[in-house]
Tab-separated table of C-alpha atoms in Angstrom:
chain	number	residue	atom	x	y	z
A	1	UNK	CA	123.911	98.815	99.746
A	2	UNK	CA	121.177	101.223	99.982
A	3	UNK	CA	120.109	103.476	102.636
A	4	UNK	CA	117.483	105.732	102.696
A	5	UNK	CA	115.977	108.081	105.197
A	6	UNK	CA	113.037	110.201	104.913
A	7	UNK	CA	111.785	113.336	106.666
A	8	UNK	CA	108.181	114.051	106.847
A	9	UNK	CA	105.258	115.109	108.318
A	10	UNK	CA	102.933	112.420	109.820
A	11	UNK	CA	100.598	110.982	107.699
A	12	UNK	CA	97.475	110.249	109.883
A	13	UNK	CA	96.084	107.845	107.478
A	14	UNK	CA	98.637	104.807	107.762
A	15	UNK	CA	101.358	103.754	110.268
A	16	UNK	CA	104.645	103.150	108.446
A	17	UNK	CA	106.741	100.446	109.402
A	18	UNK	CA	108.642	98.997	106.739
A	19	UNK	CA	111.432	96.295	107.223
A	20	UNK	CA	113.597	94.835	103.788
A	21	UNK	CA	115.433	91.459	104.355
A	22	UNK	CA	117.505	91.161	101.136
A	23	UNK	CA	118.271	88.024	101.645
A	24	UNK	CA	115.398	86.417	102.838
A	25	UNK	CA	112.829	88.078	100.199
A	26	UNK	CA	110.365	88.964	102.889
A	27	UNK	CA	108.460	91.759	103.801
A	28	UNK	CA	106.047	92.956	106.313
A	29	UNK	CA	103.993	96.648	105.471
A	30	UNK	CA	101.671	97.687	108.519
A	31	UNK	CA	98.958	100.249	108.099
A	32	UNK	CA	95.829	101.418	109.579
A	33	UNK	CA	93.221	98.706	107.796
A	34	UNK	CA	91.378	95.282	108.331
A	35	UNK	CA	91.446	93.279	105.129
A	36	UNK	CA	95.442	91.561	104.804
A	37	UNK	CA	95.995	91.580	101.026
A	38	UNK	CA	98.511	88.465	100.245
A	39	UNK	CA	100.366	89.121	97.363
A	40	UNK	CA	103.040	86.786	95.194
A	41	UNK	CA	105.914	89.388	94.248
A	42	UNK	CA	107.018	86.491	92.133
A	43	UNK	CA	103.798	86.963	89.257
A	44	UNK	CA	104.138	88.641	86.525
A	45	UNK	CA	107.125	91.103	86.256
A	46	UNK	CA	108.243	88.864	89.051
A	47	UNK	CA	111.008	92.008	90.378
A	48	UNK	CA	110.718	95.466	92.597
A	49	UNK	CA	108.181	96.672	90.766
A	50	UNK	CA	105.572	95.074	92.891
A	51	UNK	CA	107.145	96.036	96.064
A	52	UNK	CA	107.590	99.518	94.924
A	53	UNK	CA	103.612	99.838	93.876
A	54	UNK	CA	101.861	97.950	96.578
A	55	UNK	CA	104.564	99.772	99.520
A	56	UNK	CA	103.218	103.086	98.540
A	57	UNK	CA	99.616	102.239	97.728
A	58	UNK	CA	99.334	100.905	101.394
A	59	UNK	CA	101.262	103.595	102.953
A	60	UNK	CA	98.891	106.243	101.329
A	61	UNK	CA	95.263	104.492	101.323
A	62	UNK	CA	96.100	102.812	105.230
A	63	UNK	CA	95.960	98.911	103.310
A	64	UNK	CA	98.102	95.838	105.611
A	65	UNK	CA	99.125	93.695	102.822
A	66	UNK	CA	101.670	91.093	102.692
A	67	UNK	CA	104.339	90.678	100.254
A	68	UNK	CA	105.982	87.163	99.747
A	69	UNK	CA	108.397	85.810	97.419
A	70	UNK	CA	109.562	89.266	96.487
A	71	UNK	CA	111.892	89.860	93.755
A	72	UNK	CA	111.782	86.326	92.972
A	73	UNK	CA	112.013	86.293	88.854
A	74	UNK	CA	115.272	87.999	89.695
A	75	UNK	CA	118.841	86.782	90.209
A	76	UNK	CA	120.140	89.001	93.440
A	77	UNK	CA	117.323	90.357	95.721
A	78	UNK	CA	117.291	93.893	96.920
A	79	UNK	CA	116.518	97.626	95.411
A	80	UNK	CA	119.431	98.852	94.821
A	81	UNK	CA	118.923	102.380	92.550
A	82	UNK	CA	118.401	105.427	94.074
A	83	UNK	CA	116.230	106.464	91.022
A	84	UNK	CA	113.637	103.031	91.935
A	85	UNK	CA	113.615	104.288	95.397
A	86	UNK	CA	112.498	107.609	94.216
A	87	UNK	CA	109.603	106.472	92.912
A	88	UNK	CA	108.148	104.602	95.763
A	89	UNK	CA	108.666	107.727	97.816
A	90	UNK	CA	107.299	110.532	96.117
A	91	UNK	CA	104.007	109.311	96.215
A	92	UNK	CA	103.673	108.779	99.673
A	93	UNK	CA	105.112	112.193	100.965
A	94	UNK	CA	102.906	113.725	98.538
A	95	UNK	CA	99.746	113.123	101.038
A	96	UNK	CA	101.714	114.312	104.290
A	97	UNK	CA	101.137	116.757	106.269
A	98	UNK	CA	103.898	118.908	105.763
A	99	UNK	CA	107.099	119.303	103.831
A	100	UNK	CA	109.318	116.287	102.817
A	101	UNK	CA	112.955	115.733	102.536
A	102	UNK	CA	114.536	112.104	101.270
A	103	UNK	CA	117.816	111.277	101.279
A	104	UNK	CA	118.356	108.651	99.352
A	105	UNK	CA	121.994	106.615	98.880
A	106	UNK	CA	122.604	104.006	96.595
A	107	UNK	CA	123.148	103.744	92.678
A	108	UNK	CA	122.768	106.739	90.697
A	109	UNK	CA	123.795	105.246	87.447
A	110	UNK	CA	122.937	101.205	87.748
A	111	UNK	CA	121.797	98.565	85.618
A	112	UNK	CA	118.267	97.160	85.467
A	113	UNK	CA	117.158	100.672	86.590
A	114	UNK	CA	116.584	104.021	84.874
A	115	UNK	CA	119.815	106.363	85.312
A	116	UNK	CA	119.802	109.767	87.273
A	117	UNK	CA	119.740	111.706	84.006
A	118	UNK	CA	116.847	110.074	83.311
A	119	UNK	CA	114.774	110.554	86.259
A	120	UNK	CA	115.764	114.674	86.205
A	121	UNK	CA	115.185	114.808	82.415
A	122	UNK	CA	111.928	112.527	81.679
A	123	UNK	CA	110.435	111.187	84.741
A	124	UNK	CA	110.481	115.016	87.376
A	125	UNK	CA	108.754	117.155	84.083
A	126	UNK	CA	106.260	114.672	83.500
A	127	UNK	CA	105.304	113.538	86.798
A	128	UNK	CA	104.750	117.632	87.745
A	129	UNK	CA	102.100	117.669	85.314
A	130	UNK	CA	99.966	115.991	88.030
A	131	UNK	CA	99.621	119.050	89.924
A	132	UNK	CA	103.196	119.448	91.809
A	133	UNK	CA	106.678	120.231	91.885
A	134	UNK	CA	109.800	119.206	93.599
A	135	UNK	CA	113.249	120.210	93.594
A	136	UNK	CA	116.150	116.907	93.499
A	137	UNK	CA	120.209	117.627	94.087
A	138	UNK	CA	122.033	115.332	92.775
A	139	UNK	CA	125.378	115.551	95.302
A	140	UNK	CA	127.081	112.114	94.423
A	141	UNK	CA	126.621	109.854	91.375
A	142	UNK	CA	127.540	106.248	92.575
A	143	UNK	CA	127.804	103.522	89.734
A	144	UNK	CA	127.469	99.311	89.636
A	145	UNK	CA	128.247	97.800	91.564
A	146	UNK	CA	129.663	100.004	94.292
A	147	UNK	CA	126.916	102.885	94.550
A	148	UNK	CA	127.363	105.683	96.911
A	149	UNK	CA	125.546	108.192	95.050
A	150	UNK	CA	123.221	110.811	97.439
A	151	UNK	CA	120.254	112.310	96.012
A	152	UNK	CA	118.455	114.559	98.096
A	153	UNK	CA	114.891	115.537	96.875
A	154	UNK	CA	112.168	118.589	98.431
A	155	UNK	CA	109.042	118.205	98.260
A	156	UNK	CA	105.538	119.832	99.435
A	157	UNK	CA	102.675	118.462	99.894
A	158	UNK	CA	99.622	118.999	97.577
A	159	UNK	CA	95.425	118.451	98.460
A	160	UNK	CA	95.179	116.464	95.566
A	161	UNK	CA	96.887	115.495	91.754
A	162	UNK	CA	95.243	116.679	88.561
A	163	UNK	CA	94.790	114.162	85.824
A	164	UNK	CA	97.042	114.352	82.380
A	165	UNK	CA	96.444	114.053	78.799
A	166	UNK	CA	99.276	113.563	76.785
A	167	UNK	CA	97.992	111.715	73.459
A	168	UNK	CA	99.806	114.047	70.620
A	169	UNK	CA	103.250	113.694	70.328
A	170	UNK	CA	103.915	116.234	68.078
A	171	UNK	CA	107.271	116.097	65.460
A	172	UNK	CA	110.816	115.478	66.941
A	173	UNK	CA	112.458	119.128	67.271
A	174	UNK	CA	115.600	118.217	69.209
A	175	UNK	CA	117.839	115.272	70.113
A	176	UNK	CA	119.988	115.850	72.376
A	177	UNK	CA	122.509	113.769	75.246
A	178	UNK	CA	125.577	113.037	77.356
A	179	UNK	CA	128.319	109.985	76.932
A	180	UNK	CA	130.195	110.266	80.244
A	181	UNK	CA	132.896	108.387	81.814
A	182	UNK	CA	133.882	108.222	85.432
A	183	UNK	CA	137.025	107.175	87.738
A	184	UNK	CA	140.198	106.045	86.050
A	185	UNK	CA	138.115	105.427	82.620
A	186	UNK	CA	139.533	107.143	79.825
A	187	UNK	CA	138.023	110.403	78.103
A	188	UNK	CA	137.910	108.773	74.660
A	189	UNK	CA	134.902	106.263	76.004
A	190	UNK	CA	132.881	108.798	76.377
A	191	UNK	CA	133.793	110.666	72.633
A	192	UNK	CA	133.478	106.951	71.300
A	193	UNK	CA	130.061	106.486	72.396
A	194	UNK	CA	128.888	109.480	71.530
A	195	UNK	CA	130.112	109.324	68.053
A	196	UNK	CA	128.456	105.831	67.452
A	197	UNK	CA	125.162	107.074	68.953
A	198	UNK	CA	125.434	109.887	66.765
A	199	UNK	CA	125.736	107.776	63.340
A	200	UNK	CA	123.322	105.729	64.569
A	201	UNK	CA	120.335	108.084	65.048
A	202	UNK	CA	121.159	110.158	61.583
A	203	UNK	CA	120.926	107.117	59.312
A	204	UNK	CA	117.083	107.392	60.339
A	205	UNK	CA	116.541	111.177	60.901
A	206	UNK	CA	119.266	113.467	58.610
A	207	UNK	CA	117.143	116.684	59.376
A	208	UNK	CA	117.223	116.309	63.179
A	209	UNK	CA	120.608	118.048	64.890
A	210	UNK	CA	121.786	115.712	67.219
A	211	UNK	CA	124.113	116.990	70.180
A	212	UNK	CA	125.725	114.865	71.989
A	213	UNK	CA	127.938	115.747	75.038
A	214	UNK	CA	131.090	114.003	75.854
A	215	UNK	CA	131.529	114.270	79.749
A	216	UNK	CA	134.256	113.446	82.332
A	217	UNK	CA	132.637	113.344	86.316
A	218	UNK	CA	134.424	115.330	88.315
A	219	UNK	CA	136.613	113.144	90.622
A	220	UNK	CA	134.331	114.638	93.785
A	221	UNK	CA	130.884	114.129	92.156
A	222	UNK	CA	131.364	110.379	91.417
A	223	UNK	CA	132.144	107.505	93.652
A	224	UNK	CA	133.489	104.774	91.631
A	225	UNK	CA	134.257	103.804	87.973
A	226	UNK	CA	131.368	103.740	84.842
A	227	UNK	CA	130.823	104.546	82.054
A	228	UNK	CA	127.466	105.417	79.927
A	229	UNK	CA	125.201	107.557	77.413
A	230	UNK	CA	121.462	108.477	77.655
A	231	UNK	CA	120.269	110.024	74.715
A	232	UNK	CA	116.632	112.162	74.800
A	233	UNK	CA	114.216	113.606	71.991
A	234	UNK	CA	112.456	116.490	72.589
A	235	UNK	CA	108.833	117.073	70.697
A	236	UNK	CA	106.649	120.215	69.680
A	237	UNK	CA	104.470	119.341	72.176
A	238	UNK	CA	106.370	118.609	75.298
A	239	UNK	CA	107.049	115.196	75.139
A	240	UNK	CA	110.352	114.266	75.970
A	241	UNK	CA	111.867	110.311	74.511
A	242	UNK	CA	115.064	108.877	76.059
A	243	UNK	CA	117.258	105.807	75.130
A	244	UNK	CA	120.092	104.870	76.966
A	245	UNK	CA	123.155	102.310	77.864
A	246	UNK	CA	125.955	101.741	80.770
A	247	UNK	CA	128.833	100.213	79.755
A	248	UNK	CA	130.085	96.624	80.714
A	249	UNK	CA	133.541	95.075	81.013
A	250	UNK	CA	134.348	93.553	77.351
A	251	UNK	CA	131.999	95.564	75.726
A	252	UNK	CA	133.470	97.972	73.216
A	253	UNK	CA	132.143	101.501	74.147
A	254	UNK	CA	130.771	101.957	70.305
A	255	UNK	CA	128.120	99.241	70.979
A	256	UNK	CA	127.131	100.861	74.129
A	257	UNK	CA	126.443	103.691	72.423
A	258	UNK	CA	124.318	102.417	69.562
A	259	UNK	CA	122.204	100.214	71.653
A	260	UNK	CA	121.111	103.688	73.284
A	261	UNK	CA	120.805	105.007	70.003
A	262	UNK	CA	118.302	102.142	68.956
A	263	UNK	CA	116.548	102.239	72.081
A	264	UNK	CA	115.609	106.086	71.509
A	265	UNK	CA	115.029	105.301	68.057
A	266	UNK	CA	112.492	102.067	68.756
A	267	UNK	CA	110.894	104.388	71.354
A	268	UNK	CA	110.498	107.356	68.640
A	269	UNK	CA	108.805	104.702	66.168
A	270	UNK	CA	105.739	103.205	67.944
A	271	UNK	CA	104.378	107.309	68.060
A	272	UNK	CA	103.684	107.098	71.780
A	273	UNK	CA	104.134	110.284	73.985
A	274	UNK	CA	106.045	108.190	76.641
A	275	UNK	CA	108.510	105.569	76.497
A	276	UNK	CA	108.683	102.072	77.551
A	277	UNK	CA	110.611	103.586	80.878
A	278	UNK	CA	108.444	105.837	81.542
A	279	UNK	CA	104.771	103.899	81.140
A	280	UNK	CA	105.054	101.991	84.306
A	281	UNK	CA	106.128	104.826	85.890
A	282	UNK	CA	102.881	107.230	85.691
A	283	UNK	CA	100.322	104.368	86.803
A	284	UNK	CA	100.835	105.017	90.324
A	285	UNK	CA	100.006	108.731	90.102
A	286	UNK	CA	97.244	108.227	87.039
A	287	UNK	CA	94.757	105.796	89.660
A	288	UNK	CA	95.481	108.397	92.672
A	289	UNK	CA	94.570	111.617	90.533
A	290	UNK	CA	91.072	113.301	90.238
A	291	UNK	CA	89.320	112.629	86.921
A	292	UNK	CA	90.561	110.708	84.272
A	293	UNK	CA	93.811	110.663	82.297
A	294	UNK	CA	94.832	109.674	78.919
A	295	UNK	CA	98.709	108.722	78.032
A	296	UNK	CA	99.922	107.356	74.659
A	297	UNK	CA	102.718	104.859	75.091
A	298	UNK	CA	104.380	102.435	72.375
A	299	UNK	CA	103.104	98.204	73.191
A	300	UNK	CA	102.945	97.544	76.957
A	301	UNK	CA	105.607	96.539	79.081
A	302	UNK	CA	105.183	93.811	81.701
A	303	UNK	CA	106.551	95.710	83.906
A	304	UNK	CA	103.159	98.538	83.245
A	305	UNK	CA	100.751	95.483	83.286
A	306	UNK	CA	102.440	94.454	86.513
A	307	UNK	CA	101.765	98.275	88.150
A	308	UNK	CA	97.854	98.289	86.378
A	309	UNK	CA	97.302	95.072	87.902
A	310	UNK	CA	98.573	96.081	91.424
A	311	UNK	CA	97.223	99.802	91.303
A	312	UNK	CA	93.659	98.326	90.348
A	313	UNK	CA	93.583	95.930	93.373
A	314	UNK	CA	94.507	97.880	95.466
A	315	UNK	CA	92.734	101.554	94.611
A	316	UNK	CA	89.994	100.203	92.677
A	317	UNK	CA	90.852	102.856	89.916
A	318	UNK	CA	89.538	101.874	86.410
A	319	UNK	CA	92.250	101.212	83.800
A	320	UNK	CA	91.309	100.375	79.830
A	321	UNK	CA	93.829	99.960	77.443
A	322	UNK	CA	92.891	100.749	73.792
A	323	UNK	CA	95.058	99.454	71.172
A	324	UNK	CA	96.078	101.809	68.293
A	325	UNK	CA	98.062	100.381	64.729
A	326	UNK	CA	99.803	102.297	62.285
A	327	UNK	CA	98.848	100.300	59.432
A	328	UNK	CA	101.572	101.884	57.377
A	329	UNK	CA	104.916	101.247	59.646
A	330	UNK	CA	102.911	98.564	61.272
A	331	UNK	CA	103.948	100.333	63.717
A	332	UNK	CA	101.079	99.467	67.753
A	333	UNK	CA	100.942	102.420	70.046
A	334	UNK	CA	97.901	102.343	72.870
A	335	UNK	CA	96.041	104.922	75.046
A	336	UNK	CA	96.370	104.027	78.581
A	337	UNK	CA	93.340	105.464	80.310
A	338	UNK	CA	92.576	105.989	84.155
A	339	UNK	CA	89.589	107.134	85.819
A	340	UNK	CA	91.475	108.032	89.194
A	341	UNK	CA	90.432	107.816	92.481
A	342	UNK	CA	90.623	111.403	93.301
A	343	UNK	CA	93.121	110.951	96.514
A	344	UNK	CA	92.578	113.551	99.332
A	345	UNK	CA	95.298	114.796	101.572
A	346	UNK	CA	93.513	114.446	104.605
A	347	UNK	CA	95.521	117.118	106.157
A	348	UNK	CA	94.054	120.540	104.041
């Protein structure tokens, strides 16, 4: 169960007033506009990604659209992770009129979703690069399938984002992580993944120090039991890489930390500046910023031709992808390009 309230100024551009039937997939948006946009939420990525793109693109640019069928290449309905609701958020209390607070309850650390770590550590420093910064305390990390995490995140409003360039990755200076365990799990989980994660990552890069952190959540900062590792690599030029993996029942906690391993290590490969996380994340704020920006990310996720397809529609921003191949690792990277609309807050 997820609930989320949000404080924040008026935004005199759209009318919210959003309703979420988990179980019957349906979902109504109004806003200030003529033209009804229909949209399947079962095409393409099929999942919450559509919601969470077309809910904030019609909250911000006053569109009525209609979402059917949402969620429907999924097994359960619903949102779920606090770090998902997060994004759809954001952008829409960045165009209010006056300081935001969202409180936001749910899964901190959940599957199909990014963790908490990695929404602090690689989605807040990248996003502020658009022009703005907000502050996010963590007071409860809630795990699958129980949640009851609370995030609570600041934010001020800005007149408009700036575009980014990040294109150069730079060379890997610093890997870096945390293998935690939470509830009555034992320590040695957490010392177990991190070891594996650890072997894992030096049979491809000896030169690179890798620290990883075995953690135990304090008994009041953690609702529940889980168990999990996220794993980041920091770059000379800002760039920061993340692989990562929550533990299951049956699963031995080694393997949970190698497949994080070889998720950071696929990611650090294909040369991009972003991971396959973080692509679909940006499009949102790359079609409402002024000018154009430039990202490097590894081959394209569904789940980022899902958001271009959605953000194009529905802002008329102008994506091209340009495919780029390393033709000795054989290695594909691309530059994801955006001429942005140049979104105004209506209120400076």
């Amino acid at each position: 169960v997820i609930d989320v309230r949000i404080r924040f100024g008026s935004l005199s551009r759209a009318v919210l007033k959003l309703r979420l039937f988990r179980r019957t997939r349906f979902f109504w948006f109004t806003a200030m506009a003529e033209q009804i946009f229909e949209i399947d939420g079962g095409i393409m990525e099929g999942g919450g990604q559509i919601l969470r793109v077309c809910t904030a693109l019609s909250c911000l640019l006053g569109a009525k659209i209609k979402i059917y069928n949402i969620r429907a290449g999924r097994s359960t309905p619903g949102l779920r992770s606090v770090c998902l609701l997060m994004q759809v958020s954001i952008p829409c209390v960045l165009f209010a009129a006056s300081p935001s607070e969202l409180i936001l309850r749910g899964g901190t650390n959940a599957e199909m979703a990014p963790q908490i770590d990695y929404t602090l550590e690689v989605f807040k420093p990248v996003i502020e690069k658009f022009g703005f910064q907000y502050s996010c305390d963590l007071k409860m990390r809630g795990y699958y399938p129980k949640g009851g995490g609370e995030v609570r995140v600041k934010i001020s409003p800005v007149k408009q984002l700036t575009p980014i360039n990040m294109t150069e990755r730079g060379t890997i200076t610093k890997i870096h992580g945390r293998a935690f365990v939470a509830g009555v799990l034992p320590f040695k989980l957490a010392n177990e993944m991190a070891s594996a994660a650890v072997r894992c990552i030096r049979k491809e890069m000896r030169d690179i120090y890798v620290n990883i952190q075995s953690v135990q959540e304090p008994k009041d900062k953690a609702y529940g039991n889980g168990n999990g590792i996220i794993v980041f690599a920091e770059t000379s030029t800002g760039c920061i890489i993340a692989g990562s993996a929550l533990g299951k029942r049956g699963v031995a906690a080694d393997k949970v930390g190698i497949e994080a391993a070889e998720m950071l290590m696929k990611n650090i490969r294909h040369g991009g500046c972003v991971d396959q996380y973080l692509q679909d994340q940006i499009i949102i704020f790359m079609a409402l910023a002024k000018g154009v920006s430039r990202v490097r990310s590894g081959p394209l996720t569904l789940h980022t031709q899902t958001a271009i397809h959605f953000a194009e529609m529905l802002t008329k921003a102008k994506f091209t992808v340009n495919k780029l191949e390393d033709q000795e690792s054989g290695s594909e990277s691309n530059i994801i390009e955006c001429e942005g609309i140049g979104m105004m807050n209506p209120s400076f």
